[in-house]
Short mmCIF file of C-alpha atoms in Angstrom, two decimals:
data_model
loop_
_atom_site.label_atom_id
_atom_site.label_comp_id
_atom_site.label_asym_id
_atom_site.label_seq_id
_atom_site.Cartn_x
_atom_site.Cartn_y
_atom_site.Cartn_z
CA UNK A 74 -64.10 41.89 -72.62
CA UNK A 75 -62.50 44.15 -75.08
CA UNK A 76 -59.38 43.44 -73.72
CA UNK A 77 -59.77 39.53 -74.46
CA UNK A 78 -60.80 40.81 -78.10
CA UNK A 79 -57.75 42.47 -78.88
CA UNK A 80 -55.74 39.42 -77.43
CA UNK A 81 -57.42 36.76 -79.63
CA UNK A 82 -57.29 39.05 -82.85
CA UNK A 83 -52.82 39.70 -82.20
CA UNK A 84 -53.13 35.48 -81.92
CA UNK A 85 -54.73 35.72 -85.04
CA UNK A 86 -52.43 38.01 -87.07
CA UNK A 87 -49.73 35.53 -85.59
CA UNK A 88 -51.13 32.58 -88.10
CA UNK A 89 -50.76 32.66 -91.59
CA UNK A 90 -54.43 31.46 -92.61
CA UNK A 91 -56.12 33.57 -89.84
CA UNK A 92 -59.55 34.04 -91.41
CA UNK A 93 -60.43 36.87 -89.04
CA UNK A 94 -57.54 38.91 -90.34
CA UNK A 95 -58.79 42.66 -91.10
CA UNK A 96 -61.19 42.35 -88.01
CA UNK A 97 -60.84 45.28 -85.66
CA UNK A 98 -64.52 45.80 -83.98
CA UNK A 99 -66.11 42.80 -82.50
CA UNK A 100 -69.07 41.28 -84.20
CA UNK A 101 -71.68 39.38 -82.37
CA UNK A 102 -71.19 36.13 -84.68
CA UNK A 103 -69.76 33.28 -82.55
CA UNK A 104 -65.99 33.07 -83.17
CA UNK A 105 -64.47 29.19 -82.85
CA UNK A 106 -60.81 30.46 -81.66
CA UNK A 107 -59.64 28.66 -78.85
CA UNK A 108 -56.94 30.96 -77.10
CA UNK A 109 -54.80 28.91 -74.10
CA UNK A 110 -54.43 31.60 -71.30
CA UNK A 111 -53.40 28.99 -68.66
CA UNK A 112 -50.62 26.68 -68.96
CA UNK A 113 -51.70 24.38 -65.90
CA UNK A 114 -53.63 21.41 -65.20
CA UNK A 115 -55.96 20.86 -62.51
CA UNK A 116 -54.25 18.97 -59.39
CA UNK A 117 -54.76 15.34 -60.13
CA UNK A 118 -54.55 13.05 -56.71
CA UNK A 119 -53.10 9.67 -56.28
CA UNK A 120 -53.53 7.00 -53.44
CA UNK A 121 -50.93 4.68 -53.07
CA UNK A 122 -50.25 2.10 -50.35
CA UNK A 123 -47.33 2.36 -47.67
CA UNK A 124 -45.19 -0.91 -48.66
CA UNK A 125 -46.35 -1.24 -52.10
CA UNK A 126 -44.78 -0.24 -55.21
CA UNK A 127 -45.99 3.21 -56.84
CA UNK A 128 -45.70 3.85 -60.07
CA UNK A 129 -46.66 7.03 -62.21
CA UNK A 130 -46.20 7.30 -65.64
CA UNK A 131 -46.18 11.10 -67.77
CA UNK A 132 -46.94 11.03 -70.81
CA UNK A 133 -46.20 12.66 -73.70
CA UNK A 134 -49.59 12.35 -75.21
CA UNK A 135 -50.91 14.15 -72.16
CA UNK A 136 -48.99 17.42 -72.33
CA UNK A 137 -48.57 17.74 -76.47
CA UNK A 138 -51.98 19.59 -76.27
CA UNK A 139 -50.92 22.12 -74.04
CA UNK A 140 -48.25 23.25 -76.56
CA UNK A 141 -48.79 24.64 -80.25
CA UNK A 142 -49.13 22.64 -83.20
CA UNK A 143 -46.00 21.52 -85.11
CA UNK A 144 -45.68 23.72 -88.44
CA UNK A 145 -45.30 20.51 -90.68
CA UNK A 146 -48.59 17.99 -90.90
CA UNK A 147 -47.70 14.53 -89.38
CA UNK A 148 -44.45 16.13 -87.03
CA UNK A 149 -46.24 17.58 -83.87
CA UNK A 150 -45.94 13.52 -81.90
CA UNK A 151 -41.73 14.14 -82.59
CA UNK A 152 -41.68 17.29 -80.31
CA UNK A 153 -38.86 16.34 -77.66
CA UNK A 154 -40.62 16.81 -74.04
CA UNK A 155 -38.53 16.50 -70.78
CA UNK A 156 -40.60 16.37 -67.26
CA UNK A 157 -38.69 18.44 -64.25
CA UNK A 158 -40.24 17.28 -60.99
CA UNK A 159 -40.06 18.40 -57.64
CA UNK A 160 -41.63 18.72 -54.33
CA UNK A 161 -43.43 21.67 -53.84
CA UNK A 162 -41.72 24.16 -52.18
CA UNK A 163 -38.45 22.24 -52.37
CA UNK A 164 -35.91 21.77 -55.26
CA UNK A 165 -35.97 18.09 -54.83
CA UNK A 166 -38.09 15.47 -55.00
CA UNK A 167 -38.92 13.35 -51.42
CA UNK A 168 -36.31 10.49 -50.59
CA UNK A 169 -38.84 7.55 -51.47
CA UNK A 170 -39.50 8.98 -54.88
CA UNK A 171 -37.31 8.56 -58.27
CA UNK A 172 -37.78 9.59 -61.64
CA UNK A 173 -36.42 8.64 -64.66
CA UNK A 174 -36.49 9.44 -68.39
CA UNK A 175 -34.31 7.79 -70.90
CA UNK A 176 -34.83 10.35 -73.51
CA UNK A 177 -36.86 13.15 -74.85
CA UNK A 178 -39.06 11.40 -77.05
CA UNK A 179 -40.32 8.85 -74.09
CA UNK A 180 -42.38 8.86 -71.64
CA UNK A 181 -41.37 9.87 -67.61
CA UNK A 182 -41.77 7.59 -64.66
CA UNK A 183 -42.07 8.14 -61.16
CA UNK A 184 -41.55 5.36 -58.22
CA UNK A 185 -41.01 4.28 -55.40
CA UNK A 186 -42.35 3.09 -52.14
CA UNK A 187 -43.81 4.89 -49.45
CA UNK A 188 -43.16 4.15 -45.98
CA UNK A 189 -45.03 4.01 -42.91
CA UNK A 190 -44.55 7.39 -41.43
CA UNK A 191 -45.65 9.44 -44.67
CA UNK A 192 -49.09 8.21 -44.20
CA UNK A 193 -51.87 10.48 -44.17
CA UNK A 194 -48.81 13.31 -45.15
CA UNK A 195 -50.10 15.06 -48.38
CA UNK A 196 -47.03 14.77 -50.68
CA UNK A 197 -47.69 17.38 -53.69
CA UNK A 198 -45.28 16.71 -56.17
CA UNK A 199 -44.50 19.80 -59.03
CA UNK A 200 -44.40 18.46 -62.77
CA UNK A 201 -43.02 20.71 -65.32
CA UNK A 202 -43.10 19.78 -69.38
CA UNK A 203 -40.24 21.45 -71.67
CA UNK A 204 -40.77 21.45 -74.93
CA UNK A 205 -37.44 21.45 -76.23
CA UNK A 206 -38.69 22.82 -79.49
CA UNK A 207 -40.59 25.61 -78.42
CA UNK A 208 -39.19 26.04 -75.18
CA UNK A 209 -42.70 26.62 -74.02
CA UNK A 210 -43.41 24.76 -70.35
CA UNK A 211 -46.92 23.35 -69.29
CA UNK A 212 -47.30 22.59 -65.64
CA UNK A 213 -49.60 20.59 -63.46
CA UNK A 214 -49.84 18.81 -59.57
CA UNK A 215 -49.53 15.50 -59.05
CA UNK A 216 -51.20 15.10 -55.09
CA UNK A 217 -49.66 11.89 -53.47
CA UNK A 218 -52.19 10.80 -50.66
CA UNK A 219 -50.56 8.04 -48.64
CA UNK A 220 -52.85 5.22 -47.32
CA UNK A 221 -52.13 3.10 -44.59
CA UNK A 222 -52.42 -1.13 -44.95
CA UNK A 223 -52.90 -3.85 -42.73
CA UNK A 224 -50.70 -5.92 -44.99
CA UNK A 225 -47.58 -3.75 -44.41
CA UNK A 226 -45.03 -4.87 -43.67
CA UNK A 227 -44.91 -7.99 -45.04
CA UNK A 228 -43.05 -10.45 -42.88
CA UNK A 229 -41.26 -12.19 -45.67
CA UNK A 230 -39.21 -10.16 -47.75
CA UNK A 231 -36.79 -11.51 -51.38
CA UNK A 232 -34.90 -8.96 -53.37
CA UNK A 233 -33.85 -10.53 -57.18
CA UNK A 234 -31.01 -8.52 -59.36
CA UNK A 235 -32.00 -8.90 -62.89
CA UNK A 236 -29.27 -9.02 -65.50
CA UNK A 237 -31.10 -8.62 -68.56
CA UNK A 238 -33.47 -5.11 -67.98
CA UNK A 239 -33.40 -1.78 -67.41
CA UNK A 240 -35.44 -0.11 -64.54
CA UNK A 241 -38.10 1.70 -66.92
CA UNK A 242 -38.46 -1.52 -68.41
CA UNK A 243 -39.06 -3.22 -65.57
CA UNK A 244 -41.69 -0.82 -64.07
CA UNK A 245 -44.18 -1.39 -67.18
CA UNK A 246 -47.11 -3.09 -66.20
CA UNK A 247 -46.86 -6.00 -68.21
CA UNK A 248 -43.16 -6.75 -67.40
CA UNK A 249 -43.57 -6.58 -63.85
CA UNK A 250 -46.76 -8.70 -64.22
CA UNK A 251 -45.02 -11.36 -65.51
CA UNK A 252 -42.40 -11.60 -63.18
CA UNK A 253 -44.81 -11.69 -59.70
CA UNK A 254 -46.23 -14.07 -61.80
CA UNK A 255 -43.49 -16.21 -62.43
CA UNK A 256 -42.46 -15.48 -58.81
CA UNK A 257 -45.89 -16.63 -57.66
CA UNK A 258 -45.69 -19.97 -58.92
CA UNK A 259 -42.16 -20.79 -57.11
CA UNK A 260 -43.16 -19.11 -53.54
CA UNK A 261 -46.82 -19.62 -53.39
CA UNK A 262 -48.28 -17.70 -51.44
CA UNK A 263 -51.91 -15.83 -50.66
CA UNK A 264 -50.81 -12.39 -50.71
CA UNK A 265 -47.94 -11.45 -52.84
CA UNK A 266 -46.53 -7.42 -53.50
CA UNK A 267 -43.88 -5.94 -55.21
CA UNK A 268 -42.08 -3.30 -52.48
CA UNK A 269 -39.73 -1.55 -54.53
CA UNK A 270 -37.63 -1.15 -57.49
CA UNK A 271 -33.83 -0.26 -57.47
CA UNK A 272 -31.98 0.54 -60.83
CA UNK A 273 -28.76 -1.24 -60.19
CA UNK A 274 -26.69 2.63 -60.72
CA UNK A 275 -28.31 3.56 -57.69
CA UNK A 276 -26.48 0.15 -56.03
CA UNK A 277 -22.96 1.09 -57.04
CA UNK A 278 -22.85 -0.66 -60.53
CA UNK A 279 -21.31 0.76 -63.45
CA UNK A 280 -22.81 2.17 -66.62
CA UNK A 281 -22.81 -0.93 -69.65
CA UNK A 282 -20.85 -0.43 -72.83
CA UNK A 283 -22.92 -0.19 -75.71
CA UNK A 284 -22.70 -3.47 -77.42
CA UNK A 285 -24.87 -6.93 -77.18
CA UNK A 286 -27.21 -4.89 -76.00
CA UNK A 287 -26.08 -4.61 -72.27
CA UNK A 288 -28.57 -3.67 -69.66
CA UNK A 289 -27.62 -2.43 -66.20
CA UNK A 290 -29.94 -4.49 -63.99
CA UNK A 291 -32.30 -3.88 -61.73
CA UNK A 292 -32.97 -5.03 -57.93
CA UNK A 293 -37.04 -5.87 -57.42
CA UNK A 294 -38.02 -6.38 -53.76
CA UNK A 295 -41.17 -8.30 -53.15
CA UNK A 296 -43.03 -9.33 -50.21
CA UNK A 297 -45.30 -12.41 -49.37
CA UNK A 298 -46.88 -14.22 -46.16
CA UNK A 299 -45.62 -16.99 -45.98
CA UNK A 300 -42.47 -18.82 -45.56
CA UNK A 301 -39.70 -18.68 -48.53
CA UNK A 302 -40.35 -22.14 -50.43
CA UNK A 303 -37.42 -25.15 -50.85
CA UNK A 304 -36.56 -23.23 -54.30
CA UNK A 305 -35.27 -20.05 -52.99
CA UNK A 306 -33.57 -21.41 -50.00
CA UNK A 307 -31.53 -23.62 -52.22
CA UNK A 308 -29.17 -20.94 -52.88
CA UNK A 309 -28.32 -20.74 -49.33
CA UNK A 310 -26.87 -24.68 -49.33
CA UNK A 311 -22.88 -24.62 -48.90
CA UNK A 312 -22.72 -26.06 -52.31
CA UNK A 313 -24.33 -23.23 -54.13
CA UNK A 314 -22.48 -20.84 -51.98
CA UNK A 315 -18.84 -22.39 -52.87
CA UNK A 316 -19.71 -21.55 -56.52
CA UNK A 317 -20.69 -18.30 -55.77
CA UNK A 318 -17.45 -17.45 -54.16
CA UNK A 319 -15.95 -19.05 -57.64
CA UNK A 320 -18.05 -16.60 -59.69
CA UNK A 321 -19.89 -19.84 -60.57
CA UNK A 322 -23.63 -19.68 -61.47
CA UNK A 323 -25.48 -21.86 -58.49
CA UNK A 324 -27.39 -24.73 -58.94
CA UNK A 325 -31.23 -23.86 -58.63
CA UNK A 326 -34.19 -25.81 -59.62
CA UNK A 327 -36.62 -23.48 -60.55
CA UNK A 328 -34.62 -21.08 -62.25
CA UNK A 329 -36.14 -22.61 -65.74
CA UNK A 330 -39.37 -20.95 -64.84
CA UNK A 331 -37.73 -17.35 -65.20
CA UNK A 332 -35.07 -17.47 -67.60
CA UNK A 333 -37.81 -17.84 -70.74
CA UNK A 334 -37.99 -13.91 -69.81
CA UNK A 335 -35.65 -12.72 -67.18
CA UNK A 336 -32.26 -13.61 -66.41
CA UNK A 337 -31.55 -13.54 -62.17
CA UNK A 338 -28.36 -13.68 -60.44
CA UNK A 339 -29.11 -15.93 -57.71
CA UNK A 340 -26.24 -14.92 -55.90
CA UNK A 341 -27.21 -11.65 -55.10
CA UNK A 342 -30.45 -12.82 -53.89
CA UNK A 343 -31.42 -11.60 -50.47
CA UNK A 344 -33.84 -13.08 -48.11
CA UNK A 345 -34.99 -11.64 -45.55
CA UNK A 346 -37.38 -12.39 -42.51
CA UNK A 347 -38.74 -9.05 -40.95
CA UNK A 348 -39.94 -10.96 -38.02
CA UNK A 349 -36.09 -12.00 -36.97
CA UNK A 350 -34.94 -8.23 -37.52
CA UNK A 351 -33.26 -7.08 -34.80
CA UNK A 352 -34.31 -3.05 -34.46
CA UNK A 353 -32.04 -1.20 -33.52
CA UNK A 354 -32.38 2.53 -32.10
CA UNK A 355 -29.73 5.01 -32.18
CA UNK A 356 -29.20 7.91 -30.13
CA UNK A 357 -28.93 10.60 -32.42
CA UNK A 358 -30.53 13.43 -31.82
CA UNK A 359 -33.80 14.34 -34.00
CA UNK A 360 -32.61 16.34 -36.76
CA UNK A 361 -35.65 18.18 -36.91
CA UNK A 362 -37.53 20.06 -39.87
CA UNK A 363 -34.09 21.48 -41.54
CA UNK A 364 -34.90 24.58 -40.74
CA UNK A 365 -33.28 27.19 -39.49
CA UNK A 366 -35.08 29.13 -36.24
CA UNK A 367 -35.68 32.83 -36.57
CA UNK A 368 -32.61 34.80 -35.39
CA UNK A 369 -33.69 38.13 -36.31
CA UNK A 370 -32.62 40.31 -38.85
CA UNK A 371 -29.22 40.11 -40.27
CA UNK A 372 -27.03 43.63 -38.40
CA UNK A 373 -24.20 44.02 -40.73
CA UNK A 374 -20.80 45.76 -39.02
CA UNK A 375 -21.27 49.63 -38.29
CA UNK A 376 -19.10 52.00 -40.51
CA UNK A 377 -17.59 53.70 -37.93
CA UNK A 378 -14.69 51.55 -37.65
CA UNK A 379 -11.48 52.52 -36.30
CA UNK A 380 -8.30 52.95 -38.44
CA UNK A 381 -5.47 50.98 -38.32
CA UNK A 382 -2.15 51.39 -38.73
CA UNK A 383 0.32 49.39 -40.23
CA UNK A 384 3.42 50.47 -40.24
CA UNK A 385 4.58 48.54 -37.78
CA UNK A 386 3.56 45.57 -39.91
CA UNK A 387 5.91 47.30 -43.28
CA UNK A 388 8.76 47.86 -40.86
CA UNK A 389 8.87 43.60 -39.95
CA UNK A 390 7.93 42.37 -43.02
CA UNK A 391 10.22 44.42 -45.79
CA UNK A 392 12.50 46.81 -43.80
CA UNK A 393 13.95 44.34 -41.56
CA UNK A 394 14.52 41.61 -43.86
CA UNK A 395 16.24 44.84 -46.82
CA UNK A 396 18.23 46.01 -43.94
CA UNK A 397 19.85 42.90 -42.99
CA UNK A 398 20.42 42.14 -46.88
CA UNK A 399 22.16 45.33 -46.81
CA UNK A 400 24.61 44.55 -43.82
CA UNK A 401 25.61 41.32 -45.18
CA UNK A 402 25.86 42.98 -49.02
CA UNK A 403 28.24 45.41 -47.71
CA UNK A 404 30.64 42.90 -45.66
CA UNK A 405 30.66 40.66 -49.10
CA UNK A 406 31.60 43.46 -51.18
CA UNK A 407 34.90 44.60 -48.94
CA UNK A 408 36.07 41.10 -48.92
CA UNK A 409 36.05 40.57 -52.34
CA UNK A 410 37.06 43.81 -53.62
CA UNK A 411 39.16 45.78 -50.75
CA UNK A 412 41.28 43.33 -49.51
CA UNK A 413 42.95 42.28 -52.52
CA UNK A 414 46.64 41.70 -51.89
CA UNK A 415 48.14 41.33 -55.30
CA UNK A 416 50.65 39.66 -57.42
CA UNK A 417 53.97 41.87 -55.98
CA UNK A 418 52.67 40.82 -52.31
CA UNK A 419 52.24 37.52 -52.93
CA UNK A 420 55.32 37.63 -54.44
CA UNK A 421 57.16 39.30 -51.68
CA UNK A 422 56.06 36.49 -49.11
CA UNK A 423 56.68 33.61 -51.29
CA UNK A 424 60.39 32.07 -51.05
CA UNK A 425 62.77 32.37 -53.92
CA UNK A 426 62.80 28.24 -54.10
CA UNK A 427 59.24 28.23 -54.69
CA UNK A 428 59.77 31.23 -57.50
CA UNK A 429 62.31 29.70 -59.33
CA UNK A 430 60.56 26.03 -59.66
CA UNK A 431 57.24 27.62 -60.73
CA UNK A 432 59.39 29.49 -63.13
CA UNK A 433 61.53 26.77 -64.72
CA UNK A 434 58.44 24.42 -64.92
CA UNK A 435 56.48 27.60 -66.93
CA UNK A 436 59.70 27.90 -69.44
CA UNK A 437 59.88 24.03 -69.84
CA UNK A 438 56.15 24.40 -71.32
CA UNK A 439 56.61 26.97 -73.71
CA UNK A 440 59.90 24.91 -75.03
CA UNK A 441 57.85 22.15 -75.43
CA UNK A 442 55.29 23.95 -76.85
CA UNK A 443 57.65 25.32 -80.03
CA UNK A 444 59.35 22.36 -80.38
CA UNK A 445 56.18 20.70 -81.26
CA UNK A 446 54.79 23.47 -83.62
CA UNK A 447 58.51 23.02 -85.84
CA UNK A 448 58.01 19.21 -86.09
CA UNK A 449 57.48 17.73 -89.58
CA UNK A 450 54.81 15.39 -90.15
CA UNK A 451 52.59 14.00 -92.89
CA UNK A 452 49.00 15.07 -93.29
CA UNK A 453 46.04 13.05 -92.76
CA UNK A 454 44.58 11.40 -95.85
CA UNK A 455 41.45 13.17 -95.18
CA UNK A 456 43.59 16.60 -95.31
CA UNK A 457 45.16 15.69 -99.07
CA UNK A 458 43.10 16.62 -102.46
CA UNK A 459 41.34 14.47 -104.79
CA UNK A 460 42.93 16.53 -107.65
CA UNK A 461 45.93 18.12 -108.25
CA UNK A 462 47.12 21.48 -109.16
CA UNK A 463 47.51 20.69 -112.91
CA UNK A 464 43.47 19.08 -113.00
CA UNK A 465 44.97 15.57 -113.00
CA UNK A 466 43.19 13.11 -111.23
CA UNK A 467 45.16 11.34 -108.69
CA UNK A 468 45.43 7.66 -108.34
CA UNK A 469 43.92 5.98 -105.89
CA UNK A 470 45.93 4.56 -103.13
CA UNK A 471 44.63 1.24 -103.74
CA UNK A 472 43.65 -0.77 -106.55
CA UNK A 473 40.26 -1.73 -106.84
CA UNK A 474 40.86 -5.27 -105.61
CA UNK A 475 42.03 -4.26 -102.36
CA UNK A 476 39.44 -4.78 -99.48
CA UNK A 477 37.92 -1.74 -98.22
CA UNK A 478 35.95 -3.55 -95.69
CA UNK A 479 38.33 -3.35 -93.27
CA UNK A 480 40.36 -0.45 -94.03
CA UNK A 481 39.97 2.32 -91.28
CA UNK A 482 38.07 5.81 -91.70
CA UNK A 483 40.99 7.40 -90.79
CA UNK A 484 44.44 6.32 -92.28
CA UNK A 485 47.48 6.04 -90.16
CA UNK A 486 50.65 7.84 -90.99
CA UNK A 487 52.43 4.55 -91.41
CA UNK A 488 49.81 3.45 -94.38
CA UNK A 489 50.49 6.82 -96.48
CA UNK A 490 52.61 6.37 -99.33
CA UNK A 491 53.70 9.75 -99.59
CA UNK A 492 54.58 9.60 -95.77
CA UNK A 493 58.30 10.95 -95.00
CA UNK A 494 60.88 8.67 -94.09
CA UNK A 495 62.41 9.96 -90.81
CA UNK A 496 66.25 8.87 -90.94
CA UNK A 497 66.97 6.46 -88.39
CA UNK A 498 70.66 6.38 -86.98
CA UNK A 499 72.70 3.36 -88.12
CA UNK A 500 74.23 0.96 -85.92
CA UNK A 501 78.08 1.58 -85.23
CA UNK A 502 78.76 -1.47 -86.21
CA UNK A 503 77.05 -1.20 -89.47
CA UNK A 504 78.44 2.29 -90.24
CA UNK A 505 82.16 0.62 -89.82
CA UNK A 506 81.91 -2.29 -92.36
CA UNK A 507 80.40 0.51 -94.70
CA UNK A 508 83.66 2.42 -94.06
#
């Protein structure tokens, strides 16, 4: 259509090397300009097994061709792409199902493991690309079709924590190969699955500092037929268990055969027999779709409401309350300012014994007080100047042997050698042999 014309030819003014620039009336020669009008894939459908392991990878590769080419030859494979993935319809993905990406530049993964009761359920799972350099978004279905198995559940189930991976690196093929493998060879048995894979965050564990290259573990649950063989019960002896409960690594025989690749806790091994489970049913009530039922339509509050008054409400919350602050104001005030007696009153009802005491004891103080303003004393070294009136420099008032160590900061009167010699009286008998 014409339309389509004029919507190729604006892409093509949008490129620098357009050769179809100047065209404005379409020409019946065949054009080789792809123009991406659709930003979706097809639906794309999966069957996994209930009880098994499922495991999707996105790729990077797969989307970069629903975005445009990077500017720069050689730079279009470093576009950062994130994946956003949800159920469709819902915000969230379902409970089985996880996803993780470590970074923009690698590749998503979904997994998990499907129960029982999601088979033959459709699960329809939203994946959205960002391209973080564009910001354009490509978008496609990923239809989860649950089969059911004879095999499930198995009746012997062993979950291993590994110390030494991640949970993306676990989930690659060849990884996980190697370690049903190497499980294979210790249990053996005819039919042997991996259930599910737990990243050990999602158990409670903490994040690793980044240094020796620290990996948070992972938890792999597997499932076989047959009974658990001499080598995994060994970590269940009393022996093994004491140095467990010492934070000692147990004893176990066939631990050589994984720790060429992986390194296991064995205490945190769990074993577990499906066939002893003990089931056991609650009463709860089914918590059905999570849906709310239809109440109608929402009837807000009618206009017409009535007015109310609240004065009432002033008159007990701030009159009352000023009021009584008032009252007691008022009564504070004539106390302290109206029924002052004063000093000829006090006076008047005082007796004349008291009076003349309190009077002699206030002329005492003021004797005392002159007396010691006329008394002559020496000033304090720290009072006397270094020179004299005449510009002479005074001697010091020690020679320069004397020790200063232990001479005070503040002189005494006793030590000044200017100090004034009070005249002492002499003794009579003294003052008669002089006569």
């Amino acid at each position: 259509t014409k339309t389509m014309w004029w919507w190729a030819i604006w892409l093509c003014i949008r490129i620098p090397d357009c050769p179809f620039k100047g065209l404005t009336e379409p020409t019946p020669a065949p054009i080789h300009l792809v123009v991406i009008l659709s930003r979706s894939h097809a639906d794309r459908n999966v069957y996994p097994s209930a009880g098994v392991l499922f495991v999707h990878v996105l790729e990077r590769e797969h989307f970069k061709g629903e975005f445009p080419p990077y500017p720069k030859a050689g730079d279009s494979s470093n576009d950062p792409i994130t994946f956003n993935t949800n159920l469709m319809g819902y915000p969230d993905r379902p409970g089985w199902l996880r996803y993780i990406q470590r970074t923009s530049h690698s590749d998503g993964v979904l997994y998990g493991s499907p129960t029982a009761e999601h088979v033959g359920k459709a699960t329809v799972i939203e994946i959205t690309a960002y391209n973080r350099r564009t910001f354009e978004t490509a978008r496609h279905n990923l239809v989860i079709n649950i089969m059911s198995t004879e095999e499930f559940p198995l009746p012997y189930q062993a979950e291993f924590f590994i110390k030494n991976l991640n949970v993306e690196e676990m989930l690659a093929s060849e990884v996980l190969g190697d370690f049903l493998g190497a499980v294979k060879n210790v249990w053996q048995p005819e039919r042997l699955n991996a259930i599910n894979i737990t990243s050990a965050l999602d158990r409670g564990g903490r994040v690793p500092l980044p240094i020796n290259n620290l990996k948070e573990g992972v938890y792999v649950m597997v499932g076989a037929d047959v009974q658990f063989s001499s080598c995994l019960r060994e970590v269940e002896s009393p022996h093994n268990q004491l140095r467990c409960s010492q934070e000692m690594e147990p004893v176990i025989s066939c631990d050589k055969k994984f720790r060429a690749q992986f390194s296991i806790d064995w205490c945190k091994i769990n074993l577990v027999d499906v066939t002893k489970v003990v089931t056991i049913r609650s009463n709860r009530p089914d918590p059905g779709p999570g849906v709310l039922p239809d109440m109608g339509e929402y009837n807000p509050p009618s206009e017409a409401l009535k007015s109310r008054d609240y004065f009432a409400d002033f008159l007990i919350t701030l009159a009352v309350p000023m009021a009584v602050a008032m009252v007691l104001f008022t009564i504070l005030g004539y106390s302290m300012c109206c029924r002052r007696e004063g000093v000829d009153k006090r006076n008047m009802q005082t007796p004349d014994v008291q009076l003349m005491h309190h009077s002699s004891i206030q002329k005492s103080t003021k004797e005392l007080r002159s007396m010691s303003k006329n008394r002559e004393i020496s000033w304090p070294l720290s009072t006397l100047p270094v020179f004299s009136q005449s510009g002479e420099v005074v001697p010091p008032l020690h020679p320069d042997n004397y020790e200063t160590t232990s001479m005070p900061l503040m002189q005494t009167q006793t030590n000044l050698q200017n100090q004034i010699q009070i005249p002492q009286q002499q003794l009579s008998g003294q003052s008669c042999l002089n006569i």
